[in-house]
Backbone as ProteinMPNN parsed JSONL, in Angstrom:
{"seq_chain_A": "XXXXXXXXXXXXXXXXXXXXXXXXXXXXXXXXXXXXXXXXXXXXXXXXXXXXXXXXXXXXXXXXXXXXXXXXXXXXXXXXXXXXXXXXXXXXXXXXXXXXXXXXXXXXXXXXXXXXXXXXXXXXXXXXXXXXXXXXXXXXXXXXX", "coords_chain_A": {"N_chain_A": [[-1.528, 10.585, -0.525], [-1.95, 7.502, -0.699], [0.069, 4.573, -0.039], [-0.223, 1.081, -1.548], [1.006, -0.968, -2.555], [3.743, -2.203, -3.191], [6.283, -3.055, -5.646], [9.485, -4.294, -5.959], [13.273, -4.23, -7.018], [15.753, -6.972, -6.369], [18.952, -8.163, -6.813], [18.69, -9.291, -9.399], [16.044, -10.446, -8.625], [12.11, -9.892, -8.869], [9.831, -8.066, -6.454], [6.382, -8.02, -5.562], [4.943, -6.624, -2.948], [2.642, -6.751, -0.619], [1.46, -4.92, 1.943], [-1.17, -4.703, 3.691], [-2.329, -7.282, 3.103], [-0.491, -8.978, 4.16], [0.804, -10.165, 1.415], [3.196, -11.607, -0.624], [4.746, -11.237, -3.486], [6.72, -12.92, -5.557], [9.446, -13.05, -8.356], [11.109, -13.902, -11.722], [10.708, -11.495, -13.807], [9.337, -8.129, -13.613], [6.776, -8.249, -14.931], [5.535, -10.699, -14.586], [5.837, -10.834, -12.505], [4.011, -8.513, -11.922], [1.291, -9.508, -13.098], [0.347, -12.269, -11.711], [0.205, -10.68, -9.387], [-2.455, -9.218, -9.422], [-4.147, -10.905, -10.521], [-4.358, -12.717, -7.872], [-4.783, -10.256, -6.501], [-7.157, -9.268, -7.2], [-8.99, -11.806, -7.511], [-8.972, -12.111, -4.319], [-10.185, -9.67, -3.7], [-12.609, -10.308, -4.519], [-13.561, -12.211, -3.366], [-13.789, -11.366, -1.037], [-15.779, -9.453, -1.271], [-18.132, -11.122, -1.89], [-18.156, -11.929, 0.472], [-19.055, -9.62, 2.116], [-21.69, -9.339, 1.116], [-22.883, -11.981, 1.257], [-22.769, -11.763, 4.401], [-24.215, -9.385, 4.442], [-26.618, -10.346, 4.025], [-27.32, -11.903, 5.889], [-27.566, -10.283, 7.933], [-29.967, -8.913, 7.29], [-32.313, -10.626, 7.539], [-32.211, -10.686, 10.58], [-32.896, -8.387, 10.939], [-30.93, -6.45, 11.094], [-29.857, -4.791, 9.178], [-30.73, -2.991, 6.518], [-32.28, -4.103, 3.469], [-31.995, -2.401, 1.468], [-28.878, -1.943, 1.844], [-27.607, -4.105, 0.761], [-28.451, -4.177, -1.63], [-27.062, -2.231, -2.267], [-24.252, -3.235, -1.934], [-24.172, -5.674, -3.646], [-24.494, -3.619, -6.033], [-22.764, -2.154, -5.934], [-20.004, -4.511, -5.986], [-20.732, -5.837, -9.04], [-20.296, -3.177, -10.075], [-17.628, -3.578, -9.847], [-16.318, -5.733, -10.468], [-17.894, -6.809, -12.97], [-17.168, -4.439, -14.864], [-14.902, -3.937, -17.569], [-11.697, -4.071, -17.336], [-10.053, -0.798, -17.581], [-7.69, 1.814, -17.794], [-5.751, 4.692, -17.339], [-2.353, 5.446, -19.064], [0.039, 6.877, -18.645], [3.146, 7.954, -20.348], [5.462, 9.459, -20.609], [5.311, 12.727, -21.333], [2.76, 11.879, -22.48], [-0.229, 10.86, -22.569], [-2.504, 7.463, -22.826], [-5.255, 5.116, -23.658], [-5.612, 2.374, -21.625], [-7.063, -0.94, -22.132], [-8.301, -3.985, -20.76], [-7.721, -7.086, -22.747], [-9.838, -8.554, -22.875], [-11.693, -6.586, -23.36], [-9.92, -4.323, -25.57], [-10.282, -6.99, -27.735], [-13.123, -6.312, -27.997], [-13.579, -3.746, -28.648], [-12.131, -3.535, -31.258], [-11.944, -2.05, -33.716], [-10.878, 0.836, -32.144], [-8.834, -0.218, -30.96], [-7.073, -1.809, -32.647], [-4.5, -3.708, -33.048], [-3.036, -3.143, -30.604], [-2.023, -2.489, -27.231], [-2.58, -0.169, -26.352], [-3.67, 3.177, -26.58], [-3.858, 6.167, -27.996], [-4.789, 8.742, -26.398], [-4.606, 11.315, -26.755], [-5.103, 13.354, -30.005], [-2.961, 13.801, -32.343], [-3.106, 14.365, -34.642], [-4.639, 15.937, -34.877], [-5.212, 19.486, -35.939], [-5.287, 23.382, -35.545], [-5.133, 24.376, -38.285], [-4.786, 22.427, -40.257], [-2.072, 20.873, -40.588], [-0.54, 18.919, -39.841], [1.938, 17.037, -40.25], [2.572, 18.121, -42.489], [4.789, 19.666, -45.401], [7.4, 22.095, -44.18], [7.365, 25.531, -45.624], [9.488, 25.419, -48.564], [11.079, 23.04, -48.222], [12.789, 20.542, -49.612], [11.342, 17.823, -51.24], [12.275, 15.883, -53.281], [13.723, 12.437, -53.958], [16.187, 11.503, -52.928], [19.31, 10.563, -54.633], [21.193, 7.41, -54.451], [24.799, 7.561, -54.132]], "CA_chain_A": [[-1.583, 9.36, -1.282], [-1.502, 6.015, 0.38], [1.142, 3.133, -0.543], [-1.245, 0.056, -1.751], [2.511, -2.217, -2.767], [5.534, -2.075, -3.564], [7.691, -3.788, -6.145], [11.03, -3.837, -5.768], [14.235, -5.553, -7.829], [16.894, -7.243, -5.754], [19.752, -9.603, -7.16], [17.501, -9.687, -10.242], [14.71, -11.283, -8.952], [11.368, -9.059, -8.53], [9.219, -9.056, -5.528], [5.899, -7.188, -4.623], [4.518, -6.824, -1.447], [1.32, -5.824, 0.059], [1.206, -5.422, 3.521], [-2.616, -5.303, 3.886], [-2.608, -8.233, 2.593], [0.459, -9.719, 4.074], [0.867, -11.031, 0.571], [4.401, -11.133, -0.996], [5.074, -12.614, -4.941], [8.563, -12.776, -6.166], [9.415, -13.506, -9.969], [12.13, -13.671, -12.446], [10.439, -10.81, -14.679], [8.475, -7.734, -13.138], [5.663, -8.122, -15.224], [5.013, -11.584, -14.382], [4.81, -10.634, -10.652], [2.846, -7.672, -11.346], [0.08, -10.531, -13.308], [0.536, -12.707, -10.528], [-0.067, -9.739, -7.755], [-3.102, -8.303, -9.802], [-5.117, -11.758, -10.185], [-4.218, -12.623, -6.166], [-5.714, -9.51, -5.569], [-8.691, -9.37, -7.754], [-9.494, -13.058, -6.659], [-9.06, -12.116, -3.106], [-10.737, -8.731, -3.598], [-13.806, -10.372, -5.399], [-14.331, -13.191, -2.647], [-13.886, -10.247, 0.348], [-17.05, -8.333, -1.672], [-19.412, -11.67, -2.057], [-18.61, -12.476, 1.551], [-19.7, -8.85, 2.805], [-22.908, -9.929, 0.432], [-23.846, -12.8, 2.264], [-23.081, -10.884, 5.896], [-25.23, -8.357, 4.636], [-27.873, -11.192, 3.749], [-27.449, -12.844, 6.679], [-28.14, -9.336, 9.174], [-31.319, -8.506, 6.692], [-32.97, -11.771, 8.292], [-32.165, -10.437, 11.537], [-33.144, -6.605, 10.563], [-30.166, -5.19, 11.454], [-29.557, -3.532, 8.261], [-32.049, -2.533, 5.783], [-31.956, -4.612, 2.047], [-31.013, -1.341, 0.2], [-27.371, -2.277, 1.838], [-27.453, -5.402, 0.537], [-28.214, -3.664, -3.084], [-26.161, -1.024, -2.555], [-23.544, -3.738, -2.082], [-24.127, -6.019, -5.016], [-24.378, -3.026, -6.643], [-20.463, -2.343, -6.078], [-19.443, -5.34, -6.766], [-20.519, -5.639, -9.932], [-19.371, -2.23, -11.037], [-15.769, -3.56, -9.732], [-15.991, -7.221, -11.335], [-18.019, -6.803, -14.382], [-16.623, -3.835, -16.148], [-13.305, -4.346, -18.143], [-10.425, -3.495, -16.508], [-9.615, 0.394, -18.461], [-6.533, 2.51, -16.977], [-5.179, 5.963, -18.552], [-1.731, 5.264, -18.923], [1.22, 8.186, -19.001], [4.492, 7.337, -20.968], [6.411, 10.723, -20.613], [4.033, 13.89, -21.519], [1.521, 11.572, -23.709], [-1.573, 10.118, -22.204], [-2.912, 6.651, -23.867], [-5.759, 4.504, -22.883], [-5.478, 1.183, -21.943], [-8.433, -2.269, -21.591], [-7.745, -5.846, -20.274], [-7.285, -8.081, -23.597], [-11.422, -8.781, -23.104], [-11.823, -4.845, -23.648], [-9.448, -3.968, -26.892], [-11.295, -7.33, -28.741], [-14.609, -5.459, -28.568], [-12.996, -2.348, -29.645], [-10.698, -3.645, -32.083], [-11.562, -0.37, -34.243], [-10.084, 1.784, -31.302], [-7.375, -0.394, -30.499], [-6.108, -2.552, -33.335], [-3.844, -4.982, -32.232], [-2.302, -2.239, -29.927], [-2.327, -2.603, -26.059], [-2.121, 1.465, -25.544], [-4.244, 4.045, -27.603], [-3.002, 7.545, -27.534], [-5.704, 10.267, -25.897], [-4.65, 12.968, -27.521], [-4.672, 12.832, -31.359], [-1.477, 14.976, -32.143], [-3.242, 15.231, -36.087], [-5.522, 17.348, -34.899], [-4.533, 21.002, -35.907], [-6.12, 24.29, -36.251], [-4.556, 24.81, -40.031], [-4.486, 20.883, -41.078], [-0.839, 20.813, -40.602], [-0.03, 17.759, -38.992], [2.871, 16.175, -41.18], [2.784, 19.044, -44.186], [5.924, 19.694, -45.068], [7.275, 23.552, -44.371], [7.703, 25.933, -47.027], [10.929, 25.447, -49.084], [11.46, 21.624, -47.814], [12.765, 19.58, -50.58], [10.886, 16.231, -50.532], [12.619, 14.575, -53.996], [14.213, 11.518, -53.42], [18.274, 11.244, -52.967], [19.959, 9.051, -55.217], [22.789, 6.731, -53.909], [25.653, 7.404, -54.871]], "C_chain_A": [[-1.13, 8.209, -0.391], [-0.705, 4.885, -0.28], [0.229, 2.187, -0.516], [0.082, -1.322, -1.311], [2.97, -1.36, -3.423], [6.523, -3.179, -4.385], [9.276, -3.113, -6.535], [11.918, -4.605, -6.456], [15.277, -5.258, -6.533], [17.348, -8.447, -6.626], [19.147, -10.374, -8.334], [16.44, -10.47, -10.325], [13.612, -9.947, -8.319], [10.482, -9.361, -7.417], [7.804, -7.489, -5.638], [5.317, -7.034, -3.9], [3.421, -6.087, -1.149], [0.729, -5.67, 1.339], [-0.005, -5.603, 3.932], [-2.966, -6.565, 3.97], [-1.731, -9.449, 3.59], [0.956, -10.807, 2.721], [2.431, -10.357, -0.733], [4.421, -11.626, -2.347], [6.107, -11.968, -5.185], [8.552, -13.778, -8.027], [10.203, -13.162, -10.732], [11.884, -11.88, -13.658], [9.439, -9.806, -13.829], [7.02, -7.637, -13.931], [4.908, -9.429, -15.155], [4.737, -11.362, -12.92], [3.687, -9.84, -10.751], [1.057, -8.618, -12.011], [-0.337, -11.282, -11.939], [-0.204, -11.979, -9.477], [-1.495, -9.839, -8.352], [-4.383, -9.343, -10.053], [-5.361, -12.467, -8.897], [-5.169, -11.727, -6.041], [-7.015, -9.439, -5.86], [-9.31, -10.496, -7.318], [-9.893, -12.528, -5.798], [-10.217, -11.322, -3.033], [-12.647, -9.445, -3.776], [-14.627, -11.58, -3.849], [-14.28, -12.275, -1.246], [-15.428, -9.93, 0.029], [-17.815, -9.207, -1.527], [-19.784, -12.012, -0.27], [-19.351, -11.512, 2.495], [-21.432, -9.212, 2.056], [-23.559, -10.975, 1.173], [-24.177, -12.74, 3.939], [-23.773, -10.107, 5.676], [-26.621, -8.882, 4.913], [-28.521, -11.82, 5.266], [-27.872, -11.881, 7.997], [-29.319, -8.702, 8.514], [-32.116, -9.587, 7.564], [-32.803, -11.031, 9.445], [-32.627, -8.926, 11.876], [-32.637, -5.934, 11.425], [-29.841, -4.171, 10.626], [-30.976, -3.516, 7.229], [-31.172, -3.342, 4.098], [-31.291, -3.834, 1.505], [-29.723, -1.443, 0.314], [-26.945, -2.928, 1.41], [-27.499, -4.949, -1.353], [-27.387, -2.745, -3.465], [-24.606, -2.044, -2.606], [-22.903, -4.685, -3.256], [-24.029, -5.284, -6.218], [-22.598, -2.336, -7.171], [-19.741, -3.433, -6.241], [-19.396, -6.092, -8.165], [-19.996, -4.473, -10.628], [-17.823, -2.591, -10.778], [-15.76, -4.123, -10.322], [-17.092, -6.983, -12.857], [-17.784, -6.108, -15.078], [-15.365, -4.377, -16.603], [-13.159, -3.551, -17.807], [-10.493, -2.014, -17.685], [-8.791, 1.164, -17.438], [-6.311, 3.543, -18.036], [-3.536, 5.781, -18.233], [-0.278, 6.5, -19.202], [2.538, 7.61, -19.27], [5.114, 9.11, -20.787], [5.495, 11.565, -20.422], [2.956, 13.021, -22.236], [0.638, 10.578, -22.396], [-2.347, 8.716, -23.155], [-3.932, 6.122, -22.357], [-5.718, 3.036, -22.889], [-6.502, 0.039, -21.202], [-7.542, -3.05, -21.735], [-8.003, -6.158, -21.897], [-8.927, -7.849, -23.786], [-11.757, -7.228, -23.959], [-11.436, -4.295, -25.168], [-10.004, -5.446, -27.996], [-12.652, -6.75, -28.587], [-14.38, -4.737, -28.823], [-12.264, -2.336, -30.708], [-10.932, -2.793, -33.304], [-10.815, 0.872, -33.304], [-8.8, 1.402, -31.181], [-6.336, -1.317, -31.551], [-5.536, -3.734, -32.714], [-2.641, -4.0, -31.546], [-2.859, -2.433, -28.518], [-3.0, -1.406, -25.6], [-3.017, 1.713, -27.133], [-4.521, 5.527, -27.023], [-4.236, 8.402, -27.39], [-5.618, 10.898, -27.142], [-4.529, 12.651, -28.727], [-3.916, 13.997, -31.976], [-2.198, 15.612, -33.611], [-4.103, 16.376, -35.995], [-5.272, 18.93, -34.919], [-6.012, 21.913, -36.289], [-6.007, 24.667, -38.135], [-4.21, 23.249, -40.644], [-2.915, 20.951, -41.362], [0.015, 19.819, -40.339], [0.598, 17.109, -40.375], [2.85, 16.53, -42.437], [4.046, 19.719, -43.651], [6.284, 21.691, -45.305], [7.787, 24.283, -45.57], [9.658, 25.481, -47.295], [11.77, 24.265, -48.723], [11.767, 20.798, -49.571], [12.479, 18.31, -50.95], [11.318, 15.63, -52.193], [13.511, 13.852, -53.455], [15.479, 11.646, -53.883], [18.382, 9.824, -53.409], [21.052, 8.446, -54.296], [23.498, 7.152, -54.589], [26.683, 6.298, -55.012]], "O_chain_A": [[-0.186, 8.11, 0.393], [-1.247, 4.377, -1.262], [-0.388, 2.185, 0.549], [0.153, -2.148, -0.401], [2.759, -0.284, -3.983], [7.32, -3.951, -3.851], [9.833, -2.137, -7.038], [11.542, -5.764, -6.632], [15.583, -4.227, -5.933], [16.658, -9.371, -7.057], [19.045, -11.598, -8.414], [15.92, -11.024, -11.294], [14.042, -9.135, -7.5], [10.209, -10.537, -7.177], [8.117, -6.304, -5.749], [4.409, -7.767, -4.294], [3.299, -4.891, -1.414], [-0.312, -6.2, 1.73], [-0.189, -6.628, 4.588], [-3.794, -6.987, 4.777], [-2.175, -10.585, 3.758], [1.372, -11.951, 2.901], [2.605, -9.301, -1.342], [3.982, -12.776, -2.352], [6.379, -10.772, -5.074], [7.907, -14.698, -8.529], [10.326, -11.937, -10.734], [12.855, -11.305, -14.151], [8.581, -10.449, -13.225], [6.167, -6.893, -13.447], [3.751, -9.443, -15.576], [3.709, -11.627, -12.297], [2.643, -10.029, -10.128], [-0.042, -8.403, -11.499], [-1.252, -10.883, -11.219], [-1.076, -12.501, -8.783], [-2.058, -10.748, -7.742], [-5.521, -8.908, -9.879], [-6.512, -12.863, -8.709], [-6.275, -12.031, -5.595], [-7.921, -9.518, -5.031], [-10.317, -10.271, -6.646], [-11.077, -12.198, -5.871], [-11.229, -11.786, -2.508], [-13.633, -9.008, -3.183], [-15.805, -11.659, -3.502], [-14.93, -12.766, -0.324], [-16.274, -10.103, 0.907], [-18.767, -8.724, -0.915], [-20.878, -12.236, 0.248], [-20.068, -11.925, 3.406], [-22.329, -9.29, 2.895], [-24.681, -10.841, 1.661], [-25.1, -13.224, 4.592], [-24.333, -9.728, 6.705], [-27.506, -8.372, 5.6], [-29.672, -12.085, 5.616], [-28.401, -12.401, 8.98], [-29.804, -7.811, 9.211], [-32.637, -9.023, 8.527], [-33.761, -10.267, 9.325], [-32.668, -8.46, 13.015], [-33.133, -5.163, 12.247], [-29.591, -3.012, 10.957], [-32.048, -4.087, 7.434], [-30.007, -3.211, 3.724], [-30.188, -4.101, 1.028], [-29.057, -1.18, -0.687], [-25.718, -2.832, 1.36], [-26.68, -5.381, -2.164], [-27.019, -2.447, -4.602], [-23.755, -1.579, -3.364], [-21.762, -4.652, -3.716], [-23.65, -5.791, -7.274], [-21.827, -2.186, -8.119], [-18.634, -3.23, -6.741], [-18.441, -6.783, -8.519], [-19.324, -4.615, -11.65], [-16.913, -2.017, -11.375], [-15.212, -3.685, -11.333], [-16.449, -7.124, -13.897], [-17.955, -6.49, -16.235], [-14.82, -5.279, -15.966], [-13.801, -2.503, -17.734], [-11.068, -2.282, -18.74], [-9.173, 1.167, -16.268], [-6.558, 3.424, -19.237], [-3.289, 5.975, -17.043], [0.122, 6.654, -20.356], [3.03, 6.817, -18.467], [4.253, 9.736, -21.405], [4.75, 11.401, -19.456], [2.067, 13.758, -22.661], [1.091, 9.792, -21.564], [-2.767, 9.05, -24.262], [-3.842, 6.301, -21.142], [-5.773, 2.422, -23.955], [-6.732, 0.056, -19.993], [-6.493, -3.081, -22.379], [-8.64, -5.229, -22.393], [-9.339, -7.102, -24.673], [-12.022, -7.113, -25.155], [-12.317, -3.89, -25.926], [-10.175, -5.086, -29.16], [-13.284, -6.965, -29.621], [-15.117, -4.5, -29.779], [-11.753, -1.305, -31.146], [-9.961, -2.811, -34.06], [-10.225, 1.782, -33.886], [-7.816, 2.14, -31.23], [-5.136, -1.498, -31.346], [-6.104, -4.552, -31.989], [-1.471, -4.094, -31.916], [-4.081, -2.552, -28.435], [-3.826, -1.423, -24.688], [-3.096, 1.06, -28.173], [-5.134, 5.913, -26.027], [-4.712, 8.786, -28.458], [-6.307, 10.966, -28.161], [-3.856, 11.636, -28.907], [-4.432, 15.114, -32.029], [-2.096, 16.801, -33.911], [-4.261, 17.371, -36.701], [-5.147, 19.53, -33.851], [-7.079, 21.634, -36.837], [-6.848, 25.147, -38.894], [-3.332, 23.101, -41.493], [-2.603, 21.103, -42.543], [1.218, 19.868, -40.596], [-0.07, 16.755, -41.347], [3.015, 15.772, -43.392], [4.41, 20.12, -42.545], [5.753, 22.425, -46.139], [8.523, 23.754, -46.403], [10.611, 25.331, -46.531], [12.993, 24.324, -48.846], [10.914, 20.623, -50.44], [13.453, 17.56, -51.004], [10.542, 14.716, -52.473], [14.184, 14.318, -52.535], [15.809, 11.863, -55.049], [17.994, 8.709, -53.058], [21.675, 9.123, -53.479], [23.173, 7.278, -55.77], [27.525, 6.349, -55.909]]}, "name": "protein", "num_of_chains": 1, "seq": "XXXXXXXXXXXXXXXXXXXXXXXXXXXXXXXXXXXXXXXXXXXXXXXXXXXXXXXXXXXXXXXXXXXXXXXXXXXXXXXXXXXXXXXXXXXXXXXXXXXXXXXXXXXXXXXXXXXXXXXXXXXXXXXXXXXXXXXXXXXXXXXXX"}
């Protein structure tokens, strides 16, 4: 596995760093750096991909490479930049899935007004069991006393 960045807390301020990049952001809150880092990079990332696009364009004229590179290229950069963002996200043992903001309003039957939507669906049993209560459970209600 290769190290992409690194955020780190010092002295409570957050920082994270990308050496590829040489590109550092620091920020009172780590989830405002990691916004911060994650539109930096997508920006950056997105104007790296159009500029191999117009070097590709620009050695087709010269027929050093063959067009299909040039489609095979546009072709990856839209599958990076026009799908919505989707990540599988792990909180302990549970698996959820999670879309950019754009993503959960077109789903908003999958996701509600929930960021995270849990994989696995725990109700699912072989014997419809999920949240029946076991024999000899007393479910009337306790008075105050």
């Amino acid at each position: 596995m290769n190290e992409i960045g690194r955020l780190s807390e010092s002295d409570g301020q957050y920082e994270f760093r990308e050496p590829a990049r040489s590109l550092i952001i620091r920020g009172e809150h780590p989830e405002w750096v990691l916004l911060a880092a994650a539109e930096v990079i997508g920006n950056t990332a997105k104007l790296e991909a159009e500029s191999v696009i117009e070097e590709l364009n620009a050695m087709v004229e010269f027929e050093a490479v063959e067009e299909i590179e040039v489609d095979s290229a546009k072709y990856a950069m839209k599958e990076r930049f026009d799908l919505i963002p989707q990540c599988i996200v792990t909180v302990g043992k549970m698996d959820y899935k999670w879309a950019a903001p754009e993503g959960r309003a077109k789903k908003q039957e999958e996701f509600g007004n929930q960021a995270l939507k849990r994989v696995h669906d725990m109700s699912l049993t072989r014997t419809d069991s999920f949240l029946k209560n076991e024999n000899g459970d007393d479910m009337t209600p306790k008075t105050q006393a």
